[in-house]
mmCIF file of C-alpha atoms in Angstrom:
data_model
loop_
_atom_site.group_PDB
_atom_site.id
_atom_site.type_symbol
_atom_site.label_atom_id
_atom_site.label_comp_id
_atom_site.label_asym_id
_atom_site.label_seq_id
_atom_site.Cartn_x
_atom_site.Cartn_y
_atom_site.Cartn_z
ATOM 1 C CA UNK X 1 41.004 109.768 117.881
ATOM 2 C CA UNK X 2 37.931 109.872 120.099
ATOM 3 C CA UNK X 3 39.055 109.893 123.699
ATOM 4 C CA UNK X 4 38.641 111.049 127.268
ATOM 5 C CA UNK X 5 41.827 112.361 128.851
ATOM 6 C CA UNK X 6 42.583 112.887 132.518
ATOM 7 C CA UNK X 7 45.453 114.652 134.230
ATOM 8 C CA UNK X 8 47.384 113.878 136.242
ATOM 9 C CA UNK X 9 47.453 110.087 135.993
ATOM 10 C CA UNK X 10 49.099 109.755 139.395
ATOM 11 C CA UNK X 11 49.106 112.168 142.308
ATOM 12 C CA UNK X 12 50.386 111.958 145.863
ATOM 13 C CA UNK X 13 49.399 114.838 148.086
ATOM 14 C CA UNK X 14 48.924 115.761 151.729
ATOM 15 C CA UNK X 15 45.788 116.293 153.736
ATOM 16 C CA UNK X 16 44.194 119.678 153.188
ATOM 17 C CA UNK X 17 46.088 120.749 150.068
ATOM 18 C CA UNK X 18 43.572 121.690 147.381
ATOM 19 C CA UNK X 19 43.869 119.826 144.101
ATOM 20 C CA UNK X 20 42.131 119.594 140.750
ATOM 21 C CA UNK X 21 41.948 116.615 138.430
ATOM 22 C CA UNK X 22 41.172 117.636 134.879
ATOM 23 C CA UNK X 23 39.001 115.734 132.418
ATOM 24 C CA UNK X 24 38.543 116.532 128.760
ATOM 25 C CA UNK X 25 36.662 114.803 125.938
ATOM 26 C CA UNK X 26 36.859 115.476 122.211
ATOM 27 C CA UNK X 27 33.585 113.847 121.164
ATOM 28 C CA UNK X 28 31.234 116.785 121.822
ATOM 29 C CA UNK X 29 29.385 114.659 124.390
ATOM 30 C CA UNK X 30 26.708 116.286 126.502
ATOM 31 C CA UNK X 31 26.998 113.969 129.499
ATOM 32 C CA UNK X 32 30.066 113.664 131.692
ATOM 33 C CA UNK X 33 30.576 111.878 134.998
ATOM 34 C CA UNK X 34 33.172 111.299 137.685
ATOM 35 C CA UNK X 35 33.521 107.959 139.459
ATOM 36 C CA UNK X 36 35.770 106.610 142.159
ATOM 37 C CA UNK X 37 36.840 102.991 142.242
ATOM 38 C CA UNK X 38 37.646 101.272 145.508
ATOM 39 C CA UNK X 39 38.444 97.569 146.063
ATOM 40 C CA UNK X 40 35.329 95.503 146.656
ATOM 41 C CA UNK X 41 33.046 98.462 145.955
ATOM 42 C CA UNK X 42 33.241 98.808 142.193
ATOM 43 C CA UNK X 43 32.700 102.257 140.712
ATOM 44 C CA UNK X 44 30.608 104.821 142.519
ATOM 45 C CA UNK X 45 29.408 107.986 140.864
ATOM 46 C CA UNK X 46 30.605 111.217 142.464
ATOM 47 C CA UNK X 47 29.048 113.890 140.233
ATOM 48 C CA UNK X 48 27.578 114.078 136.778
ATOM 49 C CA UNK X 49 26.810 116.806 134.289
ATOM 50 C CA UNK X 50 24.097 116.853 131.639
ATOM 51 C CA UNK X 51 25.517 119.854 129.795
ATOM 52 C CA UNK X 52 27.350 123.151 130.285
ATOM 53 C CA UNK X 53 26.533 124.705 133.671
ATOM 54 C CA UNK X 54 24.289 121.742 134.601
ATOM 55 C CA UNK X 55 25.688 119.416 137.263
ATOM 56 C CA UNK X 56 24.242 117.177 139.960
ATOM 57 C CA UNK X 57 25.379 114.951 142.787
ATOM 58 C CA UNK X 58 25.929 111.266 142.364
ATOM 59 C CA UNK X 59 26.116 108.701 145.151
ATOM 60 C CA UNK X 60 29.263 109.921 146.949
ATOM 61 C CA UNK X 61 29.618 113.703 146.421
ATOM 62 C CA UNK X 62 30.879 114.675 149.889
ATOM 63 C CA UNK X 63 34.276 116.368 149.782
ATOM 64 C CA UNK X 64 34.184 116.998 146.019
ATOM 65 C CA UNK X 65 33.219 119.836 143.704
ATOM 66 C CA UNK X 66 32.865 120.011 139.948
ATOM 67 C CA UNK X 67 32.300 122.630 137.307
ATOM 68 C CA UNK X 68 31.214 122.532 133.663
ATOM 69 C CA UNK X 69 32.055 125.858 132.069
ATOM 70 C CA UNK X 70 32.830 124.333 128.684
ATOM 71 C CA UNK X 71 31.309 121.296 127.048
ATOM 72 C CA UNK X 72 34.587 119.436 126.672
ATOM 73 C CA UNK X 73 35.944 119.901 130.226
ATOM 74 C CA UNK X 74 34.711 118.593 133.561
ATOM 75 C CA UNK X 75 37.286 119.129 136.332
ATOM 76 C CA UNK X 76 37.026 117.434 139.720
ATOM 77 C CA UNK X 77 38.063 119.615 142.644
ATOM 78 C CA UNK X 78 39.054 118.457 146.107
ATOM 79 C CA UNK X 79 39.115 121.603 148.261
ATOM 80 C CA UNK X 80 40.566 119.885 151.333
ATOM 81 C CA UNK X 81 41.569 116.309 150.529
ATOM 82 C CA UNK X 82 41.514 113.693 153.258
ATOM 83 C CA UNK X 83 43.021 110.181 153.373
ATOM 84 C CA UNK X 84 39.616 108.576 152.772
ATOM 85 C CA UNK X 85 39.668 110.164 149.322
ATOM 86 C CA UNK X 86 42.621 108.002 148.367
ATOM 87 C CA UNK X 87 41.211 106.151 145.390
ATOM 88 C CA UNK X 88 41.274 105.572 141.643
ATOM 89 C CA UNK X 89 39.197 108.174 139.821
ATOM 90 C CA UNK X 90 37.603 107.851 136.400
ATOM 91 C CA UNK X 91 36.004 110.438 134.204
ATOM 92 C CA UNK X 92 33.480 109.309 131.599
ATOM 93 C CA UNK X 93 31.373 110.851 128.860
ATOM 94 C CA UNK X 94 28.542 109.871 126.542
ATOM 95 C CA UNK X 95 26.135 111.403 124.085
ATOM 96 C CA UNK X 96 22.718 112.458 125.272
ATOM 97 C CA UNK X 97 20.356 109.509 125.006
ATOM 98 C CA UNK X 98 23.171 107.021 124.358
ATOM 99 C CA UNK X 99 24.028 105.934 127.886
ATOM 100 C CA UNK X 100 25.151 102.524 126.660
ATOM 101 C CA UNK X 101 28.164 104.062 124.940
ATOM 102 C CA UNK X 102 29.964 105.579 127.879
ATOM 103 C CA UNK X 103 33.631 106.322 127.231
ATOM 104 C CA UNK X 104 36.039 106.217 130.154
ATOM 105 C CA UNK X 105 39.288 108.027 130.729
ATOM 106 C CA UNK X 106 42.441 106.121 131.760
ATOM 107 C CA UNK X 107 42.040 106.920 135.458
ATOM 108 C CA UNK X 108 43.834 109.039 138.041
ATOM 109 C CA UNK X 109 45.327 107.307 141.044
ATOM 110 C CA UNK X 110 45.228 109.686 144.003
ATOM 111 C CA UNK X 111 46.958 109.099 147.328
ATOM 112 C CA UNK X 112 46.299 111.490 150.206
ATOM 113 C CA UNK X 113 48.669 111.132 153.160
ATOM 114 C CA UNK E 1 17.776 102.280 144.316
ATOM 115 C CA UNK E 2 19.646 99.919 142.083
ATOM 116 C CA UNK E 3 22.085 97.447 143.553
ATOM 117 C CA UNK E 4 24.307 95.223 141.446
ATOM 118 C CA UNK E 5 26.093 92.192 142.895
ATOM 119 C CA UNK E 6 28.815 89.973 141.496
ATOM 120 C CA UNK E 7 31.122 87.335 142.859
ATOM 121 C CA UNK E 8 34.618 88.714 143.344
ATOM 122 C CA UNK E 9 36.816 86.005 141.811
ATOM 123 C CA UNK E 10 36.716 83.394 139.083
ATOM 124 C CA UNK E 11 39.523 81.095 137.975
ATOM 125 C CA UNK E 12 39.443 79.047 134.751
ATOM 126 C CA UNK E 13 41.885 77.143 132.585
ATOM 127 C CA UNK E 14 42.901 78.469 129.200
ATOM 128 C CA UNK E 15 40.562 77.133 126.516
ATOM 129 C CA UNK E 16 37.645 76.588 128.902
ATOM 130 C CA UNK E 17 34.536 78.740 128.976
ATOM 131 C CA UNK E 18 34.153 81.395 131.670
ATOM 132 C CA UNK E 19 30.793 82.399 133.052
ATOM 133 C CA UNK E 20 30.588 85.564 135.128
ATOM 134 C CA UNK E 21 27.317 86.143 136.938
ATOM 135 C CA UNK E 22 25.573 89.263 138.142
ATOM 136 C CA UNK E 23 22.300 90.022 139.903
ATOM 137 C CA UNK E 24 20.562 93.373 140.004
ATOM 138 C CA UNK E 25 17.680 94.731 142.011
ATOM 139 C CA UNK E 26 16.062 97.396 139.826
ATOM 140 C CA UNK E 27 13.750 95.823 137.276
ATOM 141 C CA UNK E 28 13.442 99.185 135.507
ATOM 142 C CA UNK E 29 17.051 99.002 134.305
ATOM 143 C CA UNK E 30 16.865 99.670 130.605
ATOM 144 C CA UNK E 31 20.441 98.818 129.714
ATOM 145 C CA UNK E 32 22.755 96.271 131.265
ATOM 146 C CA UNK E 33 26.435 96.321 130.468
ATOM 147 C CA UNK E 34 29.621 94.382 130.824
ATOM 148 C CA UNK E 35 32.862 96.322 131.102
ATOM 149 C CA UNK E 36 36.412 94.964 131.137
ATOM 150 C CA UNK E 37 39.257 96.552 133.074
ATOM 151 C CA UNK E 38 42.789 95.401 132.409
ATOM 152 C CA UNK E 39 45.539 96.158 134.953
ATOM 153 C CA UNK E 40 46.372 99.863 135.062
ATOM 154 C CA UNK E 41 43.774 100.741 132.462
ATOM 155 C CA UNK E 42 40.363 102.347 132.325
ATOM 156 C CA UNK E 43 37.087 100.582 131.634
ATOM 157 C CA UNK E 44 36.361 99.211 128.207
ATOM 158 C CA UNK E 45 32.758 98.534 127.217
ATOM 159 C CA UNK E 46 32.595 94.897 126.143
ATOM 160 C CA UNK E 47 28.937 94.550 125.351
ATOM 161 C CA UNK E 48 25.504 95.652 126.447
ATOM 162 C CA UNK E 49 21.999 94.281 126.306
ATOM 163 C CA UNK E 50 18.656 96.019 126.335
ATOM 164 C CA UNK E 51 16.171 94.872 128.940
ATOM 165 C CA UNK E 52 13.763 93.629 126.258
ATOM 166 C CA UNK E 53 16.326 91.064 125.042
ATOM 167 C CA UNK E 54 17.104 87.631 126.449
ATOM 168 C CA UNK E 55 20.407 86.981 124.772
ATOM 169 C CA UNK E 56 23.095 88.719 122.803
ATOM 170 C CA UNK E 57 26.061 87.079 121.127
ATOM 171 C CA UNK E 58 29.167 88.843 119.899
ATOM 172 C CA UNK E 59 31.995 86.579 118.734
ATOM 173 C CA UNK E 60 33.281 84.777 121.860
ATOM 174 C CA UNK E 61 30.936 86.677 124.176
ATOM 175 C CA UNK E 62 27.400 85.612 125.040
ATOM 176 C CA UNK E 63 25.212 87.657 127.356
ATOM 177 C CA UNK E 64 22.151 86.046 128.901
ATOM 178 C CA UNK E 65 19.468 88.033 130.679
ATOM 179 C CA UNK E 66 16.888 86.440 132.945
ATOM 180 C CA UNK E 67 14.514 89.271 133.765
ATOM 181 C CA UNK E 68 12.381 87.186 136.090
ATOM 182 C CA UNK E 69 15.350 86.380 138.338
ATOM 183 C CA UNK E 70 17.118 89.717 137.595
ATOM 184 C CA UNK E 71 20.184 87.748 136.617
ATOM 185 C CA UNK E 72 22.734 88.663 133.984
ATOM 186 C CA UNK E 73 25.637 86.502 132.852
ATOM 187 C CA UNK E 74 28.608 86.888 130.566
ATOM 188 C CA UNK E 75 30.022 83.779 128.944
ATOM 189 C CA UNK E 76 33.463 83.937 127.352
ATOM 190 C CA UNK E 77 34.126 80.990 125.063
ATOM 191 C CA UNK E 78 37.658 79.603 124.627
ATOM 192 C CA UNK E 79 39.045 81.816 127.381
ATOM 193 C CA UNK E 80 42.568 83.082 126.730
ATOM 194 C CA UNK E 81 45.217 84.489 129.090
ATOM 195 C CA UNK E 82 44.512 87.895 127.544
ATOM 196 C CA UNK E 83 41.023 87.700 129.014
ATOM 197 C CA UNK E 84 42.458 87.978 132.522
ATOM 198 C CA UNK E 85 40.971 91.199 133.878
ATOM 199 C CA UNK E 86 38.272 92.579 136.130
ATOM 200 C CA UNK E 87 34.773 92.406 134.650
ATOM 201 C CA UNK E 88 32.111 94.839 135.812
ATOM 202 C CA UNK E 89 28.404 94.380 135.465
ATOM 203 C CA UNK E 90 26.450 97.660 135.355
ATOM 204 C CA UNK E 91 22.888 98.826 134.937
ATOM 205 C CA UNK E 92 21.279 102.044 133.738
ATOM 206 C CA UNK E 93 17.644 103.105 133.671
ATOM 207 C CA UNK E 94 18.254 105.300 130.619
ATOM 208 C CA UNK E 95 19.098 108.337 132.704
ATOM 209 C CA UNK E 96 22.223 109.826 134.110
ATOM 210 C CA UNK E 97 23.172 107.204 136.615
ATOM 211 C CA UNK E 98 24.977 103.939 135.899
ATOM 212 C CA UNK E 99 25.295 101.569 138.851
ATOM 213 C CA UNK E 100 28.292 99.244 138.836
ATOM 214 C CA UNK E 101 28.888 95.978 140.595
ATOM 215 C CA UNK E 102 32.069 95.455 142.599
ATOM 216 C CA UNK E 103 33.730 93.604 139.719
ATOM 217 C CA UNK E 104 34.751 89.964 139.164
ATOM 218 C CA UNK E 105 38.463 89.300 138.834
ATOM 219 C CA UNK E 106 38.987 86.607 136.214
ATOM 220 C CA UNK E 107 42.181 84.546 136.452
ATOM 221 C CA UNK E 108 43.060 82.440 133.423
ATOM 222 C CA UNK E 109 45.551 79.641 134.067
ATOM 223 C CA UNK E 110 47.735 78.534 131.184
#
């Protein structure tokens, strides 16, 4: 089954404790993205990747890092989480040139206290 | 840059038609999408329309695009309680960035 998986689905952590949210897709997609969803703001792109070792900032990259060492994986790293990073995070992927078929993961709800 | 705006709430009775509206600022958007998000779930692509189209119909869904007014709408015919969800309008210029609206929460009353 074609899918995007994220782990963990739920995470409660404390300010400053480094964490990683994993994202994996099994569709051999070139493009992958991370979004955060906040009430009244919709989804905002954090980072995106066009292929292995090629990443770029989206609209709200501050406080986040990403890496793309393998085509299927695109982890999101919060080196020093803060309460304003409490949000619902989505990973997404699509084939190169087919931006209208973006597949989303189930989401990770992160709470930073 | 692109900005996408939607009203936040819509309430309809079961069996009626729902119309969710969206306006966008970037006339170079190549693709315009509608996504559905059910409670506790990720986003599901409902339908999309290319900027060179005026209308697209897919079963109960009709998408209308008015390029002059930069207005996109999603009509759901015979709305059911299972249609209750948040609906996101989004635009993409064919590149790496998809811009989403804030989402319209659709309530369907039985």
